[in-house]
Short mmCIF file of C-alpha atoms and ligand atoms in Angstrom, two decimals:
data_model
loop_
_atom_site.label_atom_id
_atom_site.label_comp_id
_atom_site.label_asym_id
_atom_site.label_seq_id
_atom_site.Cartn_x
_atom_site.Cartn_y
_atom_site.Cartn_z
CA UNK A 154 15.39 -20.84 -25.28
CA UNK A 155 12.50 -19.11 -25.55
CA UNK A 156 11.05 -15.52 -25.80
CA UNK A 157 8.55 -13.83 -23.31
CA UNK A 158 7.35 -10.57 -23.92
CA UNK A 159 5.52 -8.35 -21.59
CA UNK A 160 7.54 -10.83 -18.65
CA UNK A 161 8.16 -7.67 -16.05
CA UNK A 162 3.90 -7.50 -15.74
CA UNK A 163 1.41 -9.67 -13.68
CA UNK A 164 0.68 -12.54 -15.75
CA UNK A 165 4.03 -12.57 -17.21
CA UNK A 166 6.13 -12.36 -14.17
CA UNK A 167 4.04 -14.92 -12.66
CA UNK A 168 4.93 -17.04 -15.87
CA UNK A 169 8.69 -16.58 -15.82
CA UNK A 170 8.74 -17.06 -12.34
CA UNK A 171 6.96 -20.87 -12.85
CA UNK A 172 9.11 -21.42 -16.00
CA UNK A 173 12.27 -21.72 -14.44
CA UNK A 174 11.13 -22.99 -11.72
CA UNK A 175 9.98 -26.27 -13.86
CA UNK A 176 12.67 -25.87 -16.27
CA UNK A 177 16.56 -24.77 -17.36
CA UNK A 178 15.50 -23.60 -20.61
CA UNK A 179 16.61 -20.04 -20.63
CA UNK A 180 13.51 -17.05 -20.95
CA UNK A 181 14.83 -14.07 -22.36
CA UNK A 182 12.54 -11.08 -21.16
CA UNK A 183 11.69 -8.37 -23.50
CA UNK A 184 9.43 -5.95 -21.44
CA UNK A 185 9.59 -1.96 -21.99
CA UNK A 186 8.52 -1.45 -18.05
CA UNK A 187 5.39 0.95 -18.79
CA UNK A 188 3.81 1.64 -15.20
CA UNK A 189 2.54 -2.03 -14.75
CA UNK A 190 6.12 -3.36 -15.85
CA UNK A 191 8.07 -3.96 -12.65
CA UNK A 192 11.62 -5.80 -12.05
CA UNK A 193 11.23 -6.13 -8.46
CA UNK A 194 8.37 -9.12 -9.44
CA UNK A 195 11.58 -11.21 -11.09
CA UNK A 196 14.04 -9.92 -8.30
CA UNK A 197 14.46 -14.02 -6.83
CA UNK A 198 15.51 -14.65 -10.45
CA UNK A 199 18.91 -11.50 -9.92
CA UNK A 200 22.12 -12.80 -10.74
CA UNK A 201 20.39 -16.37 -12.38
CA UNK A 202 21.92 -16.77 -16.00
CA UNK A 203 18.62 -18.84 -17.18
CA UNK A 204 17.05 -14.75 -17.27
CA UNK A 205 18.08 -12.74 -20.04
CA UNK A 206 16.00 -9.13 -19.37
CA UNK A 207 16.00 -6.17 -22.07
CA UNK A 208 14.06 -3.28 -21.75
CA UNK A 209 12.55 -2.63 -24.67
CA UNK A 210 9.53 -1.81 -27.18
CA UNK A 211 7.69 -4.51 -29.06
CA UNK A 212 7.15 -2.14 -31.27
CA UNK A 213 10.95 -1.50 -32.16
CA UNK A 214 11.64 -3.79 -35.12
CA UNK A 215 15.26 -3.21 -34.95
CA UNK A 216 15.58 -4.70 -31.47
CA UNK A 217 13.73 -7.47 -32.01
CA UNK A 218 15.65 -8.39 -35.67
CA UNK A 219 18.81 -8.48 -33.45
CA UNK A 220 16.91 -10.43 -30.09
CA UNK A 221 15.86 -12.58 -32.49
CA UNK A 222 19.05 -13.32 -34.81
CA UNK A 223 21.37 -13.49 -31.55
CA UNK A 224 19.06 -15.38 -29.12
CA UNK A 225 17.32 -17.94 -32.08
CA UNK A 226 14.43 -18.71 -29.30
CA UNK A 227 12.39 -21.98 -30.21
CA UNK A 228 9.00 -20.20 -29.38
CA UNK A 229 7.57 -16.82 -28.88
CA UNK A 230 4.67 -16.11 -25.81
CA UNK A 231 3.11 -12.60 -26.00
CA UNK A 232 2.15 -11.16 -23.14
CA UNK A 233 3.11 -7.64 -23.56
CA UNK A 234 0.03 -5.11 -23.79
CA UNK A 235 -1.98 -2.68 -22.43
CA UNK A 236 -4.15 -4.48 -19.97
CA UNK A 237 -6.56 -2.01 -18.08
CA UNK A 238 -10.03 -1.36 -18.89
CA UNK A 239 -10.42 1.26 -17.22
CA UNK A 240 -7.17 3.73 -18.99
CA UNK A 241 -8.42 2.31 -22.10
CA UNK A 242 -11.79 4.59 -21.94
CA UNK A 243 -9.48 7.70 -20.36
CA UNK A 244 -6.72 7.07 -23.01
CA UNK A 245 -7.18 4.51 -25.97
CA UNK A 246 -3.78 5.63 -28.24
CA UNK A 247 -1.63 3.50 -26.11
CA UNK A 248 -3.77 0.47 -26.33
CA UNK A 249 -3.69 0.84 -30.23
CA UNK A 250 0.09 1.40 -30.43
CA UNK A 251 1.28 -1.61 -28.23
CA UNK A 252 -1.82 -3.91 -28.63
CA UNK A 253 -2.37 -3.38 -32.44
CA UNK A 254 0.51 -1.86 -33.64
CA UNK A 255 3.19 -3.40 -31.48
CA UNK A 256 1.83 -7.14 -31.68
CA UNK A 257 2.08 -6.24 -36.01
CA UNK A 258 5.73 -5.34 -35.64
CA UNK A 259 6.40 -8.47 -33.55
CA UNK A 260 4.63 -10.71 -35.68
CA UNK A 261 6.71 -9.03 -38.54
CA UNK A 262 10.23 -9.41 -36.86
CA UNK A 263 8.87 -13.14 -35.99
CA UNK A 264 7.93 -13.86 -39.86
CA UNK A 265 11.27 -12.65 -41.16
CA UNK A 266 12.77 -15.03 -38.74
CA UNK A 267 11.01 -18.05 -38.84
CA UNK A 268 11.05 -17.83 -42.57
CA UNK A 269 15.24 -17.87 -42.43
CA UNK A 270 15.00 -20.83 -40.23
CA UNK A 271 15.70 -24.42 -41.31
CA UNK A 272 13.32 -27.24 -41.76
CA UNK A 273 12.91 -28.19 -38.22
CA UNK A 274 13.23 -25.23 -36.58
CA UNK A 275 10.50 -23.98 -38.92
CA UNK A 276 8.45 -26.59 -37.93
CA UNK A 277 8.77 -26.72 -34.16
CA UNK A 278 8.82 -22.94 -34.11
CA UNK A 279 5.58 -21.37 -32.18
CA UNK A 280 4.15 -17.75 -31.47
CA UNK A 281 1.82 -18.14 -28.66
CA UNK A 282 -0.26 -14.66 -28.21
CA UNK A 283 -1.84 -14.28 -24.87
CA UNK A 284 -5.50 -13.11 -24.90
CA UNK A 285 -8.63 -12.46 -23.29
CA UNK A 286 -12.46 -13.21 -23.52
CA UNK A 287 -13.00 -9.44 -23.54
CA UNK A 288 -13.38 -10.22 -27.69
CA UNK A 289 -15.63 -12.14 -27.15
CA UNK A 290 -17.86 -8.94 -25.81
CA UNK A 291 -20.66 -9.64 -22.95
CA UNK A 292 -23.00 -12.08 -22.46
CA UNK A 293 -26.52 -11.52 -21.48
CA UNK A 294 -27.89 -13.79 -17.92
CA UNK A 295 -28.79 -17.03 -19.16
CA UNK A 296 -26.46 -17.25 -22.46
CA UNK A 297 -24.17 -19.95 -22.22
CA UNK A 298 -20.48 -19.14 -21.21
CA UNK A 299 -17.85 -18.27 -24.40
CA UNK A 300 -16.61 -21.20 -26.59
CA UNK A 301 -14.02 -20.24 -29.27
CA UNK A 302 -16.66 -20.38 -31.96
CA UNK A 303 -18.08 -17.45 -30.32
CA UNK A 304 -18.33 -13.95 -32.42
CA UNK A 305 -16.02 -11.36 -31.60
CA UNK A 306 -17.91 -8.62 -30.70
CA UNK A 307 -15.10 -6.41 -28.21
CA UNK A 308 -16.59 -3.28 -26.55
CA UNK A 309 -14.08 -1.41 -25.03
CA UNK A 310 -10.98 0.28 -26.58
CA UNK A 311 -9.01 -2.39 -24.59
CA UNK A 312 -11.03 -5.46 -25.92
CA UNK A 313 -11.28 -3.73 -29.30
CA UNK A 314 -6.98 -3.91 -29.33
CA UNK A 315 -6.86 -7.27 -28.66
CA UNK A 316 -9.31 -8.16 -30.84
CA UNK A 317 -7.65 -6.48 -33.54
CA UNK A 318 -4.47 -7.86 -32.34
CA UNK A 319 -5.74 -11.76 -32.52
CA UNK A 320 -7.03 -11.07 -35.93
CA UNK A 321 -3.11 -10.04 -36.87
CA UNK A 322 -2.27 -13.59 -35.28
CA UNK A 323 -4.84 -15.41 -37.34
CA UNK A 324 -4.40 -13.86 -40.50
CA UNK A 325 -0.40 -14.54 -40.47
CA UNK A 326 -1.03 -18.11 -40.00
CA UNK A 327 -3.40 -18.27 -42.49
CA UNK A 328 -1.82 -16.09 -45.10
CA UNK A 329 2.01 -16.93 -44.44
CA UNK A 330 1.98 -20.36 -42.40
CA UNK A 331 3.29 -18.76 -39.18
CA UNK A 332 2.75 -21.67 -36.44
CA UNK A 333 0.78 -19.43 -34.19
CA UNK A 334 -1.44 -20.60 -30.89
CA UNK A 335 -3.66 -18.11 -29.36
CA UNK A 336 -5.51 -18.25 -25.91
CA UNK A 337 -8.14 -16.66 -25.04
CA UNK A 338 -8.69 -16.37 -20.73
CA UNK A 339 -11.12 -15.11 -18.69
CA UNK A 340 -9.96 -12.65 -15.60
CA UNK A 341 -6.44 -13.40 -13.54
CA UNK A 342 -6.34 -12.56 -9.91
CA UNK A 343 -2.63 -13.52 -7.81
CA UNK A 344 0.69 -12.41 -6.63
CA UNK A 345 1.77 -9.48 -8.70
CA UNK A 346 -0.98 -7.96 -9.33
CA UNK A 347 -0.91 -4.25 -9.94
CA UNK A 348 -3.31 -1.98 -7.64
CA UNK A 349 -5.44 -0.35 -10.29
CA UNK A 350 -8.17 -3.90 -11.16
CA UNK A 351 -10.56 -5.03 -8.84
CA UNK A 352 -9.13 -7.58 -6.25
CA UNK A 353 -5.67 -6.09 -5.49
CA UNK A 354 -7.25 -2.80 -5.52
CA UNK A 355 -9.81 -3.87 -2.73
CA UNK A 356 -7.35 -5.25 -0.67
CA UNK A 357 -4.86 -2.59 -0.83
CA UNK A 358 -8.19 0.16 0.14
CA UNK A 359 -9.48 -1.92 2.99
CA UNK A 360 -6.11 -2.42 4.37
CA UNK A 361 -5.43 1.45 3.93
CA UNK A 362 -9.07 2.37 5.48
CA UNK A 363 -10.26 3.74 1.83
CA UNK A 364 -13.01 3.19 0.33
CA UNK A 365 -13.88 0.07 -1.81
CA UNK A 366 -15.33 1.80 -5.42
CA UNK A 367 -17.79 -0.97 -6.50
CA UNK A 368 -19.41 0.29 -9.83
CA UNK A 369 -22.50 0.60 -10.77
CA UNK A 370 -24.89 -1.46 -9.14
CA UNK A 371 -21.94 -4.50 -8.55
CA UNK A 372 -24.15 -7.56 -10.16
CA UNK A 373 -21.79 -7.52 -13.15
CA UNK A 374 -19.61 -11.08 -13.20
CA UNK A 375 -16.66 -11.97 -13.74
CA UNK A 376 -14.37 -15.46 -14.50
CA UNK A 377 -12.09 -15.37 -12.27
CA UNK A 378 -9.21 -17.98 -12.52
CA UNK A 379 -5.49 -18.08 -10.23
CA UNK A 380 -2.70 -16.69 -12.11
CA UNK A 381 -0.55 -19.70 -11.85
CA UNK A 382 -3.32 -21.73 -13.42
CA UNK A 383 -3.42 -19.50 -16.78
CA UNK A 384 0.45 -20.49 -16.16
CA UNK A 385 0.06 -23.80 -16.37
CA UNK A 386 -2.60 -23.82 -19.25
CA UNK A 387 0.03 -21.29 -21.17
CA UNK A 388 2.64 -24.18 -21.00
CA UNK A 389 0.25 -26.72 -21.78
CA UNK A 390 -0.62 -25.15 -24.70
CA UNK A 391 2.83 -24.26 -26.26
CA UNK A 392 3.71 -27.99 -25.35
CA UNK A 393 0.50 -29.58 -27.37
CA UNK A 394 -1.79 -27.11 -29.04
CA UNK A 395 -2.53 -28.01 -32.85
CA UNK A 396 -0.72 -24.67 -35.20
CA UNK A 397 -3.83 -22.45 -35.53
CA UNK A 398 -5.50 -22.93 -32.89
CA UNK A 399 -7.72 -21.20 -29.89
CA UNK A 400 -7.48 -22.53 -27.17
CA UNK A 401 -10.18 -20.75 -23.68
CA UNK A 402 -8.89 -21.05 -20.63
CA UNK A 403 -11.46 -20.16 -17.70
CA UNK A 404 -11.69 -21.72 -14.11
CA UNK A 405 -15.35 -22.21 -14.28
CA UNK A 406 -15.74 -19.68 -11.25
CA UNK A 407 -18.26 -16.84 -12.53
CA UNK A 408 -19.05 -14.34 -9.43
CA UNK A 409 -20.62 -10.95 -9.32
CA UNK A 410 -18.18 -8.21 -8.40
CA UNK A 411 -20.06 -7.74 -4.70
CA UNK A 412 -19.46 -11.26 -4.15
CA UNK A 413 -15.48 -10.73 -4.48
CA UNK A 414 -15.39 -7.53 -2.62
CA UNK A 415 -17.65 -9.33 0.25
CA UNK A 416 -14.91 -12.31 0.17
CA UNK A 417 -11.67 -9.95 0.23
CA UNK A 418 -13.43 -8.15 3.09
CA UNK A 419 -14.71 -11.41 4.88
CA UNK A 420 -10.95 -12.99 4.56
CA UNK A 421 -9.65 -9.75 5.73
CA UNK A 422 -11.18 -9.56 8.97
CA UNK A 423 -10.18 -13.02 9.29
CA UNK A 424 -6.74 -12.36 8.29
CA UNK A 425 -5.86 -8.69 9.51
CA UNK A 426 -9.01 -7.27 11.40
CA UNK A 427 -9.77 -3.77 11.89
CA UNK A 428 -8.17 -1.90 14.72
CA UNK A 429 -11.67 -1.21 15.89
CA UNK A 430 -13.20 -4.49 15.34
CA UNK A 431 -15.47 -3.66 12.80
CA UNK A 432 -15.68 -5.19 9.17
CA UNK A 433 -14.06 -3.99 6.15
CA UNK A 434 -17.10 -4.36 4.29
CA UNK A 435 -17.74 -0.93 5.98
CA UNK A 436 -15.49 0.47 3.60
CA UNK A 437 -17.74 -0.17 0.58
CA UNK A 438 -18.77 2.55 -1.54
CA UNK A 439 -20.92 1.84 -4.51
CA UNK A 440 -19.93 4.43 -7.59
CA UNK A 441 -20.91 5.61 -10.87
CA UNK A 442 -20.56 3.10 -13.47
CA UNK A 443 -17.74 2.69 -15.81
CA UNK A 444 -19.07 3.76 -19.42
CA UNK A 445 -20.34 0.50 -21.69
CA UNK A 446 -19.45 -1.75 -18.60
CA UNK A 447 -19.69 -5.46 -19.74
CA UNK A 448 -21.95 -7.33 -17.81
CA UNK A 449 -20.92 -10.92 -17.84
CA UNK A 450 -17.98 -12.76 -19.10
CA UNK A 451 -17.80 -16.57 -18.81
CA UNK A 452 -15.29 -18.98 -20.88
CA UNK A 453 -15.87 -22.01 -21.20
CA UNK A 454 -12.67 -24.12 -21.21
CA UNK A 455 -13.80 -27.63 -22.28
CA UNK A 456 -11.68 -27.58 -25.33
CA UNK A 457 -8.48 -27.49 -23.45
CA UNK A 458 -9.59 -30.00 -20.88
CA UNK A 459 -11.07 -32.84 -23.67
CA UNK A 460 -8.06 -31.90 -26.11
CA UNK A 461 -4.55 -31.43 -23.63
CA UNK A 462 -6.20 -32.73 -20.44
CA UNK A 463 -5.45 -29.26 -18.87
CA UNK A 464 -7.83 -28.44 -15.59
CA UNK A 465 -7.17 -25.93 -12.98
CA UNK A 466 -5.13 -26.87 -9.57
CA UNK A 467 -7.14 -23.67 -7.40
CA UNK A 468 -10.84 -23.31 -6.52
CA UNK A 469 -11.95 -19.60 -6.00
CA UNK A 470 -11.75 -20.53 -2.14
CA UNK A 471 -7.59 -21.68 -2.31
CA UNK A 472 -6.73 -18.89 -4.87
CA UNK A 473 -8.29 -15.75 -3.10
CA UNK A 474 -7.08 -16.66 -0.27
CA UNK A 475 -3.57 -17.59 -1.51
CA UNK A 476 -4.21 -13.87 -2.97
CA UNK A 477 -4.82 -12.04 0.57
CA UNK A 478 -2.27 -13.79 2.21
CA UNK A 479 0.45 -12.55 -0.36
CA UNK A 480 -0.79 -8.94 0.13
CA UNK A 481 -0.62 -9.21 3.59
CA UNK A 482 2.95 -10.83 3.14
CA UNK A 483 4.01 -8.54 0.96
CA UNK A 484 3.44 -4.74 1.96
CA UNK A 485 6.59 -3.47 1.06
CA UNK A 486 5.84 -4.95 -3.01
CA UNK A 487 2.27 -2.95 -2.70
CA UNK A 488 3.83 0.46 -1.19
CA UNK A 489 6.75 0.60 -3.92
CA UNK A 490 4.35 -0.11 -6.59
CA UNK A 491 2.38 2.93 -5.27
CA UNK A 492 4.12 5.69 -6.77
CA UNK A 493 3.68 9.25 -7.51
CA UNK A 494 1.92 8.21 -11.12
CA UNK A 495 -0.17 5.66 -9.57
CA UNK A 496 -1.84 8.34 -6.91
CA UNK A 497 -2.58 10.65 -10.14
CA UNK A 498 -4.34 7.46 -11.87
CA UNK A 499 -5.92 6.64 -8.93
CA UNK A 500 -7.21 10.44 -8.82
CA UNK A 501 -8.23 10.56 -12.35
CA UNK A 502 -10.26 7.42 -12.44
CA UNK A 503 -11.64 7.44 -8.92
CA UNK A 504 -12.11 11.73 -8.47
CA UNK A 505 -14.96 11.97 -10.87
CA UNK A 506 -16.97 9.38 -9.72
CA UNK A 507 -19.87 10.09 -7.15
CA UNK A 508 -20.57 7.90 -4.22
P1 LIG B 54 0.09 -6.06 -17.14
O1 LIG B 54 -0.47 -4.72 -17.56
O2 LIG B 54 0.23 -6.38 -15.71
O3 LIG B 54 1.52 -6.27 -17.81
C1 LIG B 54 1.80 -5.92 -19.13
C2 LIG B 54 3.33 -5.93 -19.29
O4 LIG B 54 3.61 -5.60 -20.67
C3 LIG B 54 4.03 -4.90 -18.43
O5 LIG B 54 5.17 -5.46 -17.83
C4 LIG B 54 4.42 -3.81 -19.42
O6 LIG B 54 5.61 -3.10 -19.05
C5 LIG B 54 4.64 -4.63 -20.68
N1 LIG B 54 4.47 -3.82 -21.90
C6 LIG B 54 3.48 -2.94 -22.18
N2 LIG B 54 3.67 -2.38 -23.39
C7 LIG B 54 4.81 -2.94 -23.89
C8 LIG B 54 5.52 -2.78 -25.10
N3 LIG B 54 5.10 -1.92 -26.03
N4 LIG B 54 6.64 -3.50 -25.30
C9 LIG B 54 7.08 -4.37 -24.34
N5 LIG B 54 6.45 -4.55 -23.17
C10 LIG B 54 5.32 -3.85 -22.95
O7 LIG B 54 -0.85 -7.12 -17.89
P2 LIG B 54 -1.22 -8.61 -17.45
O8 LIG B 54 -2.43 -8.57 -16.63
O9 LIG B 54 -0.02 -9.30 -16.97
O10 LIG B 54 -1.65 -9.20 -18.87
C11 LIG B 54 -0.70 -9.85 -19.72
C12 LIG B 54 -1.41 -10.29 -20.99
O11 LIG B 54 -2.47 -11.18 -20.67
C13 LIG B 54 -2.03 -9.14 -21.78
O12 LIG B 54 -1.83 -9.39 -23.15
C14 LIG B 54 -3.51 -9.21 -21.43
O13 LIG B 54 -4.31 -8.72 -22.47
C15 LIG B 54 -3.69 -10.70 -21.24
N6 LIG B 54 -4.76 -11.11 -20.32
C16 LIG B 54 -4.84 -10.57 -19.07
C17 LIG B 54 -5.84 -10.99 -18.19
C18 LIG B 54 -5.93 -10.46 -16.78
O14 LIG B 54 -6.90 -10.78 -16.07
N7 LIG B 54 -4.97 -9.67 -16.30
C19 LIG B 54 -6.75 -11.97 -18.61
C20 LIG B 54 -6.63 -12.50 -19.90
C21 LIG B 54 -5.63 -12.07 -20.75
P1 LIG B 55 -10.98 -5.17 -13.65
O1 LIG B 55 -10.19 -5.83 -12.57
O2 LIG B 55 -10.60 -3.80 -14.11
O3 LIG B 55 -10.99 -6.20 -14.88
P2 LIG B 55 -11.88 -6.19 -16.26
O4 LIG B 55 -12.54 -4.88 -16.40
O5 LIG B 55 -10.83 -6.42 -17.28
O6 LIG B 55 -12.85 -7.33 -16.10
O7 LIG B 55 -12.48 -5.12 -13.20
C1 LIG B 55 -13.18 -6.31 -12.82
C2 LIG B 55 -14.61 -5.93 -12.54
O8 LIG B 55 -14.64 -5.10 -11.36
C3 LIG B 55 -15.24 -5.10 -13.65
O9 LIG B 55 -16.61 -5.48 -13.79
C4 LIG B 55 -15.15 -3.67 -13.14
C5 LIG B 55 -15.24 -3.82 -11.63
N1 LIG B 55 -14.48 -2.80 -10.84
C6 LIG B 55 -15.14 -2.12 -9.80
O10 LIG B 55 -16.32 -2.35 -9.52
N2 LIG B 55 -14.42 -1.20 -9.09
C7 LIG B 55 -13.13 -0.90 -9.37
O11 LIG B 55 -12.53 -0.02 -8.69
C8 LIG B 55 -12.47 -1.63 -10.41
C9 LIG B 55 -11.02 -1.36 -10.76
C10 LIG B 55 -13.19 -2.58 -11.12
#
């Protein structure tokens, strides 16, 4: 079997969901359900004995000394963090504790474990940490896009964790042999999705006649690639990548943020048009600037296609709209999602920011 962490969230959900639907090897789900941790994404999966969920910390070394002695998974995958740019720069302790603090516990649990292991198990064991390009800081225009070589230069308190928290990763291969993979992807967008980052967020406010908060000046870009394909690379990776490795996975799809909000809105009034006809890109409201706002982010995923043959199934066009569709599909998801904590986040981020 193997062990997800983080599994309740976006990207994880997404990835238990496409696990077991490939496979009958049994995921057991450690997630602690923070805000962005919901069970009603793995709610098909009720009652299926292949899904093992605990709610817990990966920061509680007990619980994962007895996960790990009673379950004996064959490989690790580390999703679980604090993923939001945006609470990073209103609160940054909670990004240190799970990002920094809770990916040294697990890796500490995980060494104990592996090191008790016999031969092969030892050898066919793998950790597989989830991460971002956000370490690999911005680029300027005309730089070309992030290979694995690149420096890590992480400015936000978010990018800053996982930076540190890759660094953990590397250093326990390197100083205690721990088979470790780590991937490094550009921005998700898909089912699941929480509310609070850009795309779900836009569609949820047009569809809800709010405004659409594009910040700054909206010329920043992004890499956007489907959930399902970061998926796919994910199992790709754990299946072939060499012990030690990085491995960037990007969909070669860099866009400026008004270019997404102008798509949402243009499949939107495709899709689900305005009572009164007119176009959601009414809605947009250009806003003051998140603080030390990274201008461009673009991975460059030639490694994994050359090396494991891995290439993305969506372009932008199939995903995004894949994307609206399940929002429009899926109402009920958005409104439970949209509790009394989520109105006070979207207050505190949103309140302070002049049109
Ligand atoms: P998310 O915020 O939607 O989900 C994170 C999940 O981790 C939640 O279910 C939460 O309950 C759980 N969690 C948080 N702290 C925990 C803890 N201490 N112990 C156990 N579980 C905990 O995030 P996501 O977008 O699904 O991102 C998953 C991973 O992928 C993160 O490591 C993130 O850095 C990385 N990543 C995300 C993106 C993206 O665009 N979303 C891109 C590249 C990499
Ligand atoms: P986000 O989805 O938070 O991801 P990240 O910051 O990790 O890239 O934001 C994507 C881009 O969209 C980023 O440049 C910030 C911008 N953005 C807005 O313009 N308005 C918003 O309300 C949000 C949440 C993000």
């Amino acid at each position: 079997m193997i062990l997800v962490t983080g599994g309740a969230g976006f990207i994880g959900a997404n990835f238990v969901l496409d696990w077991l639907a490939q496979s009958d090897e049994t995921v057991v789900n450690l997630d602690v359900l923070t805000y962005a941790g919901n069970r009603e994404n793995l709610a098909t999966l009720d009652g299926d004995p292949r899904h093992v969920f605990v709610q817990g910390d990966i920061g509680d070394s007990a619980l994962l000394a007895d996960l790990l002695a009673r379950h004996q998974p064959r490989a690790i995958i580390n999703f679980a963090a604090e993923s939001h740019v945006d609470r990073s720069i209103h609160g940054p302790e909670d990004f240190i504790q799970t990002n920094i603090v809770g990916t040294f516990r697990l890796l500490e649990a995980v060494r104990d474990y592996w090191g008790n292991l016999h031969d092969d198990a030892k050898q066919d064991f793998r950790f597989l940490h989830v991460s971002t390009d956000e370490v690999y800081g911005s680029l300027a225009k005309d730089e070309p896009a992030f290979t694995e070589n690149h420096r890590y230069q992480p400015n936000s308190p978010y990018s800053a964790s996982k930076a540190a928290s890759d660094h953990l990763v590397r250093a326990y291969h390197h100083t205690y042999g721990l088979p470790v993979l780590t991937t490094n992807c550009s921005n998700n967008y898909g089912p699941y999705h929480f509310p609070e980052k850009l795309i779900p967020l836009m569609i949820v406010n047009a569809l809800a006649g709010k405004p659409l908060p594009v910040y700054g000046d909206g010329q920043q870009i992004r890499d956007w690639l489907y959930v399902k394909d970061h998926c796919s690379a994910i199992r790709r990776v754990l299946e072939a990548g060499s012990v030690g490795e990085i491995y960037n996975i990007g969909g070669w799809n860099e866009k400026p943020n008004i270019d997404i909000v102008h798509t949402v809105c243009a499949l939107l009034d495709e899709l689900s048009a305005r009572p009164d006809g007119r176009s959601y890109r009414e809605q947009i409201t250009y806003v003051t600037d998140r603080p030390g706002h990274d201008r461009r982010y673009a991975i460059d995923a030639s490694k994994l296609e050359r090396e494991l043959g891995w290439k993305p199934a969506e372009t932008f066009d199939t995903g995004i709209r894949k994307t609206v569709q399940w929002y429009l599909q899926n109402q009920s998801w958005v409104a439970n999602v949209q509790s009394g904590a989520y109105r006070a986040w979207v207050e505190k981020n949103y309140s302070g920011r002049s049109a």
